Amino acid sequence: MDVSTSARNQVISRLLAAFIMGFIFINTLGVLTVLLLPVERLVAISWVMFFVFLMYAVVIMWVFYETSLKKVWWSLSLGSVLCGLLSAGILYWESLS
Amino acid sequence: MSKKGYHGSFRQSMTWLHTWFGLVLCWVMYFMFVTGTLGYFDTEIDRWMKPEVPVSEAVSIEESLGIAQSHLEKVGQGATTWYIGPAAERGSDNIYVGWEFPHAEDEEHDHEDDHYHVHAQTGEVIDDDIRETGGGQLLYRMHYNLHYIDKGFAYKLVGIITLIMFVGMITGIVVHKKIFQDLFTFRSHKRSRTWLDLHNLMSVASLPFQIMITYSGLIFMVTVFFPLIGYGSFGFDKPTIKEELPKLFERERVKPLGEPATMTSFSEIGKQLDQEYTPQGIRYFQVLAPGDANARFIAYAYKGVADRAGETWVFNGVTGELIEKKSPSHNAASTVSSTFMGLHEGLFAGPLVRWLYFVAGIMGCIMIASGAIYWVRKRQGQADNQKIGPGFDLVNGLNIGTFIGLLSAIAAYFLANRLLPLGMENRMEWEAHTMFLVWLVLLIHPFLRKNKQQAWFEQCTLASVLFLFIPVINALTTELHLYNSLGNTDWVVAGFDLTAIFTGCLLGFAALKMRQKSVNTELQTKPVAAEV
C-alpha cells in the first residue's frame, strides 16, 4: 500500500476542511438560520439544535465529494464569513429598532 | 451523474467515505455499542452484581415517600436538593435517597457519596452490607465516558465518533441503494461475500434503530458542541443569554428565603398524586431548598416514550399545595429532541421492548464487526501476491482483539465481581481494571499469532469458557444460583445467568467453526510457507 504524499495530504486537507472549517461554517450558518426563521428566537434555537448535526454531516459528505479542494476551502470560508456578517447585520439592525 | 466527484461518481465517493470513516474508529464504536447495549439492562446487571441486596416487595409511593423523608431529614440537613427514587421496578424494590450540598457543583452523576438505598419494608439503609461494585451503572457509563479518560474530553471524543458513525450510516444508505433487495440476500457459501451480506442484513434490518440511536446520541452532545449557536443568536450579549437560554432546559429553580420551615408530609403529597392526578408512573421526586420556607416538592413523571418530556408536578414543600403542573419542554422542537433522548435511553421500556432494544443493539454491534471483518476478507484475497501493508495486519489484529476480546473482558468484569475479595480496597476500580487488563492482553494476543484463524479460534474459545464460567462461579460464591433463582422465579437473576450460558454456547459454536477454518487455512498456507 504505497500512499503517495499528495494523496495523503489531500485526505488530511479534506479532514481539516470537513471537521474544522465545516464546524466554523455550521456555527455561523446555525446562527443565521436562527435569526432568519420566522419563529420566536428560543424556538428557532431548538429547531436548529435538533438539525445541526444533520447539517454538519451533509457538509462533511460534500467535502468528500467535491473534486476541487480549492473550491472546498473557499466555499466554506466565504460561507462562514458571509453567514457571520449577515448575522451581525441582522443583530445590529434589530438592536436599532 | 456526469460530474466527477473526489473518488469518481457520487456513489463511489460515498463508498470511499463509508469504508474509511467506518473503519478508522470502528473498535471504539464497537466498545460504545456493546457497553451501551448492556446498559439497557443496567438495573438488572446491578441486581446480579449486588447479590446482597435484600429482595423486598415494592411498596406504594406514599410509603416510599414517608420512609425517604424520615431519612432525609436526618442526613440531608443543609442540603440544597433532595432526591427520592420510589421503590418501583426492574428488580429494584428499594428506595433511593440522595442529597446534594451547595459545594457539589461538578459534572452530572458525580455525587456518589451523597446517596444510599433504603429497604422498603424495614426502612433501614442497606448499602453497608453490599459488596463494593461498579455494577451495571459503571458498565453502561463507559459508553459515553470511556472510563479512563477525562470526562469533558471523553464527551467530545464520543461526540466526534458518533458523528463519524452517523456519516457512516448515511453514506451506507447511499452505497446500498438496493436496500430491500439486500434484505433478502444472504450468500453463506462465498467467503468474503458472506460478511458483506451479514453487514447488509444487520444494517438494513435495524436501520431505523441505528439511525435513531446514533442521532439521538448526537443530540445529547449538542450543547457540548454548539453552544456558540445559542450565544451567537443573542449577539453574545451575556445578560440576555443568562436570562433566555436556561428557559430551554426548564429546570425548576427556587430561591431559598433563608427562613427555616417544617416540611409537609411527603407521603400526604404522594397520596394526593395517586388519587387526583394519577400519573403514569413517577420517575423520581426532587425537593428544592428543603427545610426552607420557599421549599418545592417536584414529581417527575414518565410519559409514554418521551419520558424526558413527561409531566412535572410542582408542590409547595411547606403547605403541600399543588403550585403548577407543567411539561418541561419549552416548545415542539425541544419536545422532538427530548423524545429522541427518551428513545435513546429507553427508560420507559417494559421487558419485551427492553429485549427488543437489546437485540437491536446487538445487531448494531454485529453491523460494525462484520463491516470491519469484510474489509479484511476483501483485501485478503487480493493481497496474497502483493505486499501486505502494516495497516492490514493492524486491522485484522484489532478486529480479533476487540470483537471477541472485549466480550471476554466483559465476562471477566462479571467474574471479578464474584471473585475479588469482598473487603478489598478500591474493589470497584479493580473490577474495571480487571476488565481492561484482560482486554489489553487479548488485544496483543492476535499479533503474536501468525495464523489469524488460530487467533480467532483461541479467543472464541476463551470467551466461551469465561461466559460459561459465570453461572458456575455464581453458584459457587452466592446463593443466587440458577437452581434458586429459577426455583424462586427470580427472572432478573436467572435471566442474567441464562444469557451468559447462551452467549457462552454461541461463542463455543463460533470457536468450533473457527477451528475447522483454522485447519483449512493451515493446509492452504503450508506450501506457500515452504516456498518462502
XYZ file of C-alpha atoms in Angstrom:
629
model
C 0.000 0.000 0.000
C 2.004 2.872 -1.290
C 0.187 6.032 -0.316
C 1.680 8.888 -2.231
C 2.324 12.068 -0.296
C -0.098 14.126 -2.355
C -2.917 11.660 -1.807
C -2.223 11.674 1.917
C -2.121 15.462 2.031
C -5.407 15.510 0.121
C -7.054 13.384 2.790
C -5.606 15.437 5.650
C -6.711 18.654 3.991
C -10.201 17.284 3.437
C -10.435 16.078 7.034
C -9.413 19.510 8.322
C -11.838 21.197 5.944
C -14.673 18.877 6.968
C -14.209 18.891 10.718
C -12.666 22.299 11.491
C -13.738 24.629 8.699
C -17.042 22.772 8.446
C -17.546 23.280 12.181
C -16.981 27.023 11.887
C -19.279 27.204 8.878
C -22.040 25.237 10.638
C -21.843 27.550 13.649
C -22.267 30.679 11.545
C -24.909 29.053 9.350
C -26.699 27.928 12.511
C -26.814 31.448 13.928
C -28.021 32.874 10.603
C -30.732 30.220 10.366
C -31.909 31.017 13.891
C -32.095 34.703 13.025
C -33.944 34.101 9.756
C -36.521 31.572 10.998
C -39.866 33.366 11.389
C -40.492 31.990 14.878
C -39.623 33.030 18.400
C -35.856 33.024 18.929
C -35.754 30.269 21.536
C -37.957 28.052 19.384
C -35.687 28.693 16.419
C -32.658 27.758 18.508
C -34.346 24.493 19.493
C -35.047 23.590 15.867
C -31.547 24.453 14.726
C -30.108 22.489 17.655
C -32.100 19.461 16.551
C -30.978 19.617 12.930
C -27.464 20.971 13.395
C -25.716 17.596 13.378
C -27.590 16.590 10.240
C -26.380 19.787 8.565
C -22.853 19.083 9.789
C -22.992 15.542 8.383
C -24.148 16.832 4.997
C -21.282 19.334 4.904
C -18.787 16.578 5.733
C -20.170 14.423 2.934
C -19.972 17.308 0.499
C -16.332 17.955 1.409
C -15.515 14.375 0.480
C -17.496 14.569 -2.741
C -16.352 17.866 -4.246
C -13.429 17.318 -6.633
C -11.607 20.592 -6.137
C -10.001 21.101 -2.750
C -9.642 24.782 -3.506
C -13.363 25.085 -4.004
C -13.990 23.241 -0.725
C -11.852 25.629 1.321
C -13.045 28.764 -0.463
C -16.730 27.860 -0.214
C -16.551 27.032 3.481
C -14.542 30.117 4.458
C -16.534 32.501 2.280
C -19.729 30.880 3.533
C -18.654 31.366 7.135
C -17.725 35.000 6.595
C -20.949 35.675 4.720
C -23.171 33.983 7.320
C -21.261 35.746 10.104
C -21.570 39.163 8.503
C -25.259 38.715 7.667
C -25.969 37.560 11.229
C -24.081 40.501 12.692
C -26.000 42.811 10.348
C -29.369 41.381 11.388
C -28.465 41.620 15.074
C -27.298 45.218 14.622
C -30.450 46.144 12.725
C -32.533 44.515 15.483
C -30.715 46.466 18.176
C -31.550 49.707 16.359
C -35.266 49.087 16.032
C -24.411 11.851 -12.991
C -21.838 13.389 -15.258
C -19.934 15.344 -12.636
C -16.851 13.588 -11.344
C -16.506 13.589 -7.545
C -13.462 13.126 -5.346
C -13.461 9.396 -5.979
C -15.499 9.139 -9.157
C -19.284 9.285 -9.029
C -21.267 10.434 -6.011
C -21.863 6.837 -5.015
C -18.198 5.947 -5.377
C -17.152 8.927 -3.284
C -19.641 7.919 -0.622
C -18.372 4.319 -0.717
C -14.881 5.618 -0.059
C -16.168 7.739 2.836
C -18.216 4.844 4.219
C -15.260 2.481 4.097
C -12.721 4.725 5.755
C -14.953 6.566 8.208
C -16.420 3.215 9.171
C -13.085 1.548 9.612
C -10.957 4.132 11.325
C -12.667 4.129 14.710
C -14.855 1.054 14.462
C -13.288 -0.569 17.519
C -14.255 2.330 19.763
C -17.703 2.350 18.149
C -17.996 -1.348 18.893
C -16.994 -0.704 22.515
C -19.649 2.016 22.740
C -22.281 -0.229 21.181
C -21.529 -3.218 23.401
C -21.421 -1.294 26.680
C -24.381 0.858 25.636
C -26.435 -2.192 24.701
C -25.677 -3.786 28.072
C -26.866 -0.504 29.552
C -30.438 -1.412 28.626
C -30.130 -3.968 31.392
C -28.102 -1.801 33.777
C -30.517 -2.223 36.678
C -30.778 -5.961 36.079
C -26.977 -6.267 35.959
C -26.808 -4.224 39.170
C -29.082 -6.720 40.802
C -26.856 -9.631 39.771
C -23.688 -7.818 40.766
C -25.077 -6.935 44.185
C -26.306 -10.291 45.417
C -26.551 -8.969 48.975
C -29.360 -6.556 48.133
C -32.353 -7.933 50.004
C -35.401 -8.774 47.959
C -38.304 -6.791 49.219
C -41.787 -6.307 47.940
C -42.489 -2.983 46.313
C -44.351 -0.535 48.482
C -46.652 2.274 47.398
C -45.356 5.706 46.516
C -46.950 7.022 49.664
C -44.975 4.681 51.888
C -41.772 5.198 49.895
C -42.023 8.922 50.428
C -42.636 8.585 54.157
C -39.569 6.397 54.629
C -37.401 8.615 52.423
C -38.445 11.756 54.251
C -37.520 10.379 57.646
C -34.056 9.538 56.313
C -33.503 12.813 54.509
C -34.484 14.922 57.476
C -31.695 13.230 59.387
C -28.892 13.104 56.817
C -29.885 15.845 54.393
C -29.907 18.849 56.702
C -28.405 21.848 54.961
C -28.608 20.256 51.523
C -29.782 22.269 48.536
C -31.625 19.415 46.897
C -33.030 16.055 47.889
C -33.777 13.217 45.509
C -36.122 10.341 46.135
C -36.475 7.298 43.891
C -39.561 5.370 44.899
C -39.444 1.609 45.273
C -40.545 0.609 41.875
C -39.464 -1.652 39.149
C -36.983 -3.734 37.184
C -35.865 -5.790 40.121
C -35.048 -2.852 42.367
C -37.640 -2.643 45.072
C -35.594 -0.482 47.359
C -35.905 3.221 47.886
C -33.254 5.567 46.592
C -32.404 8.566 48.730
C -29.973 11.237 47.603
C -28.943 14.741 48.579
C -26.703 17.466 47.250
C -24.793 20.040 49.209
C -24.025 23.512 47.918
C -20.408 22.700 47.034
C -21.403 19.856 44.731
C -21.267 21.786 41.505
C -19.234 19.375 39.393
C -20.365 17.254 36.444
C -23.582 15.280 36.429
C -23.817 11.922 38.189
C -20.842 12.675 40.324
C -22.299 12.653 43.796
C -21.528 9.100 44.666
C -21.036 9.736 48.369
C -24.302 11.529 48.684
C -26.874 8.782 48.350
C -27.920 5.428 49.644
C -30.640 2.820 49.318
C -33.225 2.011 51.912
C -35.051 -1.249 52.400
C -38.668 -0.612 51.547
C -40.063 -2.746 54.355
C -37.693 -2.242 57.258
C -36.697 1.323 56.388
C -33.035 0.517 57.046
C -30.037 1.547 54.992
C -28.838 -1.451 53.015
C -25.697 -0.170 51.299
C -23.291 -1.094 54.098
C -23.894 -4.806 53.626
C -23.463 -4.693 49.872
C -20.203 -5.525 48.127
C -18.384 -2.605 46.579
C -19.084 -2.819 42.875
C -19.482 -0.580 39.864
C -22.340 -2.780 38.738
C -24.285 -2.261 35.560
C -24.134 1.510 36.017
C -20.361 1.717 35.663
C -20.501 -0.562 32.629
C -23.208 1.480 30.926
C -21.499 4.796 31.657
C -18.422 3.569 29.829
C -20.271 4.006 26.544
C -20.053 7.749 26.861
C -17.233 8.433 29.320
C -14.819 5.729 28.091
C -13.875 5.104 31.730
C -10.228 6.161 31.961
C -10.376 9.432 30.091
C -11.211 12.860 31.482
C -14.986 13.285 31.289
C -15.121 16.516 29.335
C -12.639 15.207 26.796
C -14.440 11.854 26.589
C -17.753 13.573 25.748
C -16.116 15.439 22.879
C -14.360 12.336 21.615
C -17.531 10.274 21.848
C -19.394 13.063 20.058
C -16.957 13.091 17.159
C -17.013 9.300 16.914
C -20.805 9.376 16.918
C -20.776 11.982 14.163
C -18.448 9.776 12.124
C -20.788 6.875 12.814
C -23.739 8.939 11.600
C -21.928 9.933 8.415
C -21.084 6.234 8.021
C -24.764 5.390 8.176
C -25.984 7.965 5.676
C -23.212 7.073 3.246
C -24.014 3.405 3.884
C -27.568 4.015 2.692
C -26.212 5.711 -0.435
C -23.874 2.783 -1.070
C -26.604 0.162 -0.715
C -29.278 1.768 -2.786
C -30.864 -1.584 -3.463
C -31.821 -1.647 0.156
C -34.791 -4.013 0.015
C -33.073 -6.463 -2.262
C -30.225 -6.650 0.229
C -32.593 -7.684 2.951
C -33.195 -10.996 1.199
C -29.670 -11.652 0.040
C -27.506 -13.911 2.114
C -24.811 -15.916 0.378
C -23.301 -18.136 3.021
C -21.001 -20.045 0.649
C -18.838 -17.240 -0.699
C -16.141 -16.301 1.761
C -15.931 -12.523 1.804
C -19.445 -12.053 0.398
C -20.885 -13.702 3.490
C -19.511 -10.936 5.654
C -20.809 -8.260 3.320
C -24.232 -9.884 3.309
C -24.219 -10.145 7.094
C -23.202 -6.494 7.285
C -26.028 -5.508 4.943
C -28.577 -7.714 6.632
C -27.841 -6.324 10.088
C -27.740 -2.707 8.933
C -30.848 -2.842 6.787
C -32.935 -4.820 9.240
C -32.185 -2.496 12.126
C -31.625 0.725 10.193
C -34.313 2.813 11.959
C -32.894 1.819 15.328
C -29.303 2.514 14.311
C -30.178 5.933 12.921
C -32.277 6.786 15.955
C -29.649 5.649 18.448
C -26.824 7.479 16.678
C -28.651 10.718 16.008
C -30.166 10.861 19.478
C -26.686 10.221 20.847
C -25.599 13.334 18.992
C -28.486 15.319 20.442
C -27.156 14.575 23.929
C -23.969 16.295 22.770
C -25.478 19.287 21.047
C -24.885 21.764 23.847
C -21.321 20.496 24.228
C -20.546 21.061 20.561
C -22.679 24.010 19.525
C -23.106 26.364 22.459
C -21.965 29.172 20.171
C -25.143 28.977 18.084
C -27.187 29.775 21.160
C -24.814 32.549 22.290
C -24.438 33.966 18.804
C -28.197 34.136 18.323
C -28.294 36.641 21.166
C -25.311 38.557 19.826
C -23.046 37.201 22.586
C -24.841 39.528 24.996
C -24.206 37.927 28.382
C -27.205 39.214 30.382
C -29.681 38.188 27.643
C -28.059 34.781 27.303
C -28.269 34.169 31.040
C -31.874 35.290 31.015
C -33.098 33.445 27.927
C -31.216 30.200 27.320
C -31.989 28.451 30.651
C -35.671 28.629 29.675
C -34.955 25.896 27.135
C -33.923 23.493 29.838
C -36.771 24.464 32.136
C -35.138 23.107 35.228
C -37.069 24.151 38.286
C -35.109 26.676 40.243
C -36.043 28.265 43.507
C -34.537 30.957 45.679
C -34.325 29.959 49.348
C -35.791 32.621 51.618
C -33.432 31.751 54.427
C -36.302 31.149 56.861
C -36.342 27.644 58.290
C -39.654 25.831 57.979
C -41.039 22.411 58.690
C -41.645 20.340 55.582
C -45.082 18.982 54.914
C -45.544 15.218 54.976
C -44.334 13.955 51.623
C -46.492 10.885 51.828
C -49.546 13.160 52.001
C -48.443 14.648 48.690
C -47.916 11.127 47.405
C -51.493 10.274 48.345
C -52.715 13.376 46.575
C -50.713 12.442 43.452
C -52.058 8.921 43.480
C -55.695 9.940 43.818
C -56.135 13.159 41.918
C -53.510 13.287 39.249
C -52.933 9.595 38.571
C -49.519 9.949 36.996
C -48.483 7.196 34.631
C -45.585 6.383 36.851
C -43.158 8.547 38.732
C -39.569 8.666 37.626
C -38.284 10.441 40.689
C -39.002 13.185 43.193
C -36.928 16.229 43.863
C -37.071 18.600 46.802
C -35.574 22.032 46.222
C -34.412 24.122 49.165
C -35.522 21.552 51.746
C -36.109 22.959 55.192
C -36.683 26.447 53.788
C -39.929 28.413 53.755
C -39.732 28.503 49.976
C -39.188 24.746 49.500
C -40.566 22.998 46.429
C -41.512 19.352 46.090
C -41.412 18.205 42.467
C -42.600 14.954 40.918
C -41.258 13.951 37.515
C -43.438 11.502 35.631
C -42.894 9.155 32.749
C -44.994 9.882 29.759
C -45.033 7.270 27.064
C -41.780 7.176 25.177
C -40.871 10.767 25.796
C -40.230 10.389 29.472
C -37.812 13.258 29.357
C -40.698 15.441 28.297
C -43.055 13.875 30.798
C -45.219 15.966 33.036
C -43.972 17.640 36.141
C -45.938 18.452 39.250
C -44.628 21.255 41.434
C -45.843 21.397 45.027
C -45.192 23.832 47.809
C -42.870 21.939 50.125
C -44.264 23.516 53.292
C -48.005 23.553 52.690
C -48.207 20.645 50.256
C -50.314 22.651 47.798
C -50.042 21.986 44.084
C -48.488 25.091 42.537
C -48.469 24.027 38.930
C -48.457 21.096 36.574
C -46.370 21.518 33.507
C -44.490 19.925 30.694
C -40.770 20.551 30.949
C -40.258 21.022 27.235
C -40.281 24.588 26.060
C -41.582 24.043 22.532
C -42.280 21.494 19.828
C -38.643 21.306 18.768
C -37.372 20.593 22.243
C -40.128 18.008 22.623
C -38.781 16.306 19.492
C -35.266 16.439 20.943
C -36.281 15.092 24.304
C -38.343 12.366 22.661
C -35.210 11.321 20.787
C -33.253 11.300 24.031
C -36.057 9.361 25.711
C -35.909 6.808 22.903
C -32.145 6.589 23.285
C -32.338 5.822 26.985
C -35.356 3.547 26.686
C -36.222 4.040 30.355
C -39.882 3.670 29.522
C -39.435 0.172 28.105
C -41.104 -2.850 29.631
C -39.439 -6.278 29.495
C -40.401 -7.036 25.880
C -39.376 -3.681 24.445
C -36.230 -3.795 26.564
C -35.250 -7.085 24.925
C -36.008 -5.584 21.515
C -33.669 -2.707 22.353
C -31.055 -5.237 23.426
C -31.369 -7.265 20.229
C -31.274 -4.120 18.080
C -28.165 -3.009 19.939
C -26.502 -6.358 19.313
C -27.404 -6.064 15.645
C -25.548 -2.760 15.712
C -22.506 -4.494 17.225
C -22.632 -7.169 14.527
C -23.071 -4.478 11.874
C -19.839 -2.794 12.980
C -17.901 -6.030 13.408
C -18.993 -7.620 10.132
C -18.164 -4.432 8.235
C -14.621 -4.405 9.573
C -14.191 -8.140 9.008
C -15.428 -7.728 5.437
C -12.783 -5.030 4.912
C -10.133 -7.610 5.836
C -11.639 -10.512 3.887
C -11.997 -8.479 0.738
C -8.345 -7.473 0.850
C -7.134 -10.874 1.934
C -7.948 -12.359 -1.450
C -6.318 -9.523 -3.346
C -3.287 -9.118 -1.187
C -1.962 -12.644 -1.478
C 0.585 -11.839 -4.120
C 1.177 -8.233 -3.176
C 2.994 -6.548 -0.386
C 0.578 -6.548 2.535
C 0.792 -3.230 4.340
C 1.025 -2.873 8.107
C -2.490 -1.405 8.091
C -3.926 -4.727 7.040
C -2.366 -6.638 9.932
C -3.322 -3.904 12.348
C -6.982 -4.028 11.330
C -7.022 -7.801 11.369
C -5.468 -7.962 14.828
C -7.662 -5.233 16.298
C -10.721 -6.988 14.886
C -9.950 -10.184 16.755
C -8.813 -8.484 19.939
C -11.855 -6.219 20.050
C -14.799 -8.073 18.561
C -14.144 -11.194 20.620
C -11.592 -9.901 23.138
C -13.931 -7.246 24.512
C -16.549 -9.930 25.184
C -14.029 -11.889 27.246
C -13.159 -8.675 29.065
C -16.794 -8.094 29.980
C -17.140 -11.677 31.186
C -14.022 -11.025 33.273
C -15.693 -7.922 34.728
C -18.612 -10.051 35.924
C -16.306 -12.781 37.225
C -14.189 -10.218 39.082
C -17.348 -9.128 40.836
C -17.671 -12.615 42.299
C -14.002 -13.484 42.769
C -12.231 -10.376 44.091
C -12.011 -10.440 47.904
C -15.004 -8.658 49.399
C -13.002 -6.467 51.757
C -10.530 -5.429 49.086
C -9.594 -1.789 48.877
C -10.763 0.009 45.717
C -12.674 -3.097 44.799
C -14.910 -1.224 42.394
C -11.935 0.166 40.484
C -10.319 -3.242 40.329
C -13.371 -4.795 38.743
C -12.963 -2.325 35.905
C -9.164 -2.744 35.873
C -9.674 -6.497 35.507
C -11.883 -5.885 32.508
C -9.432 -3.573 30.775
C -6.386 -5.673 31.631
C -7.998 -8.728 30.088
C -8.908 -6.677 27.040
C -5.360 -5.342 26.757
C -3.882 -8.841 26.812
C -6.408 -10.002 24.237
C -5.608 -7.008 22.020
C -1.955 -8.032 21.996
C -2.628 -11.744 21.580
C -3.654 -11.746 17.865
C -0.392 -10.024 16.935
C 1.561 -12.910 18.436
C -0.231 -15.459 16.269
C 0.866 -15.994 12.705
C -2.241 -17.906 11.768
C -5.060 -15.432 12.385
C -7.708 -18.129 12.143
C -5.968 -19.762 15.075
C -6.204 -16.468 16.967
C -9.941 -16.256 16.218
C -10.351 -19.806 17.439
C -8.412 -19.229 20.655
C -10.243 -16.024 21.504
C -13.661 -17.515 20.808
C -12.792 -20.488 22.993
C -11.615 -18.273 25.823
C -14.694 -16.043 25.633
C -16.944 -19.081 25.539
C -15.284 -20.603 28.593
C -15.401 -17.332 30.531
C -19.110 -16.859 29.853
C -19.892 -20.449 30.795
C -17.924 -19.928 33.997
C -20.208 -17.086 35.058
C -23.160 -19.205 36.253
C -20.747 -21.757 37.736
C -18.768 -19.220 39.752
C -22.024 -17.569 40.720
C -23.292 -20.871 42.089
C -20.054 -21.445 43.996
C -19.919 -17.997 45.580
C -23.525 -16.939 46.173
C -26.963 -18.244 46.928
C -28.303 -16.634 43.774
C -27.516 -19.594 41.526
C -29.836 -20.865 38.833
C -31.344 -23.582 40.986
C -32.513 -20.967 43.476
C -33.288 -18.173 41.051
C -35.364 -20.433 38.805
C -36.986 -22.002 41.834
C -37.960 -18.579 43.173
C -38.901 -17.403 39.665
C -36.418 -14.592 40.144
C -36.248 -13.823 36.420
C -33.805 -10.960 36.658
C -31.058 -13.075 38.203
C -31.950 -16.243 36.299
C -32.074 -14.219 33.083
C -28.525 -12.989 33.653
C -27.136 -16.498 34.154
C -29.124 -17.890 31.235
C -27.947 -15.103 28.956
C -24.356 -15.856 29.997
C -24.869 -19.550 29.170
C -26.445 -18.676 25.825
C -23.593 -16.296 24.965
C -21.060 -18.915 26.019
C -22.673 -21.567 23.816
C -22.839 -19.180 20.860
C -19.152 -18.331 21.233
C -18.360 -22.027 21.635
C -20.153 -22.726 18.368
C -18.164 -19.923 16.725
C -14.972 -21.446 18.128
C -15.794 -24.817 16.550
C -16.357 -23.136 13.190
C -13.079 -21.264 13.537
C -11.283 -24.478 14.388
C -12.340 -26.036 11.086
C -11.338 -22.933 9.173
C -8.070 -22.702 11.052
C -7.142 -26.225 9.952
C -8.151 -25.406 6.379
C -6.071 -22.258 6.319
C -3.085 -24.101 7.684
C -3.341 -26.655 4.889
C -3.659 -23.864 2.340
C -0.798 -21.769 3.618
C 1.691 -24.560 4.135
C 3.007 -24.860 0.564
C 3.312 -21.069 0.419
C 5.333 -21.091 3.605
C 7.580 -23.795 2.153
C 8.313 -21.682 -0.906
C 9.402 -18.761 1.216
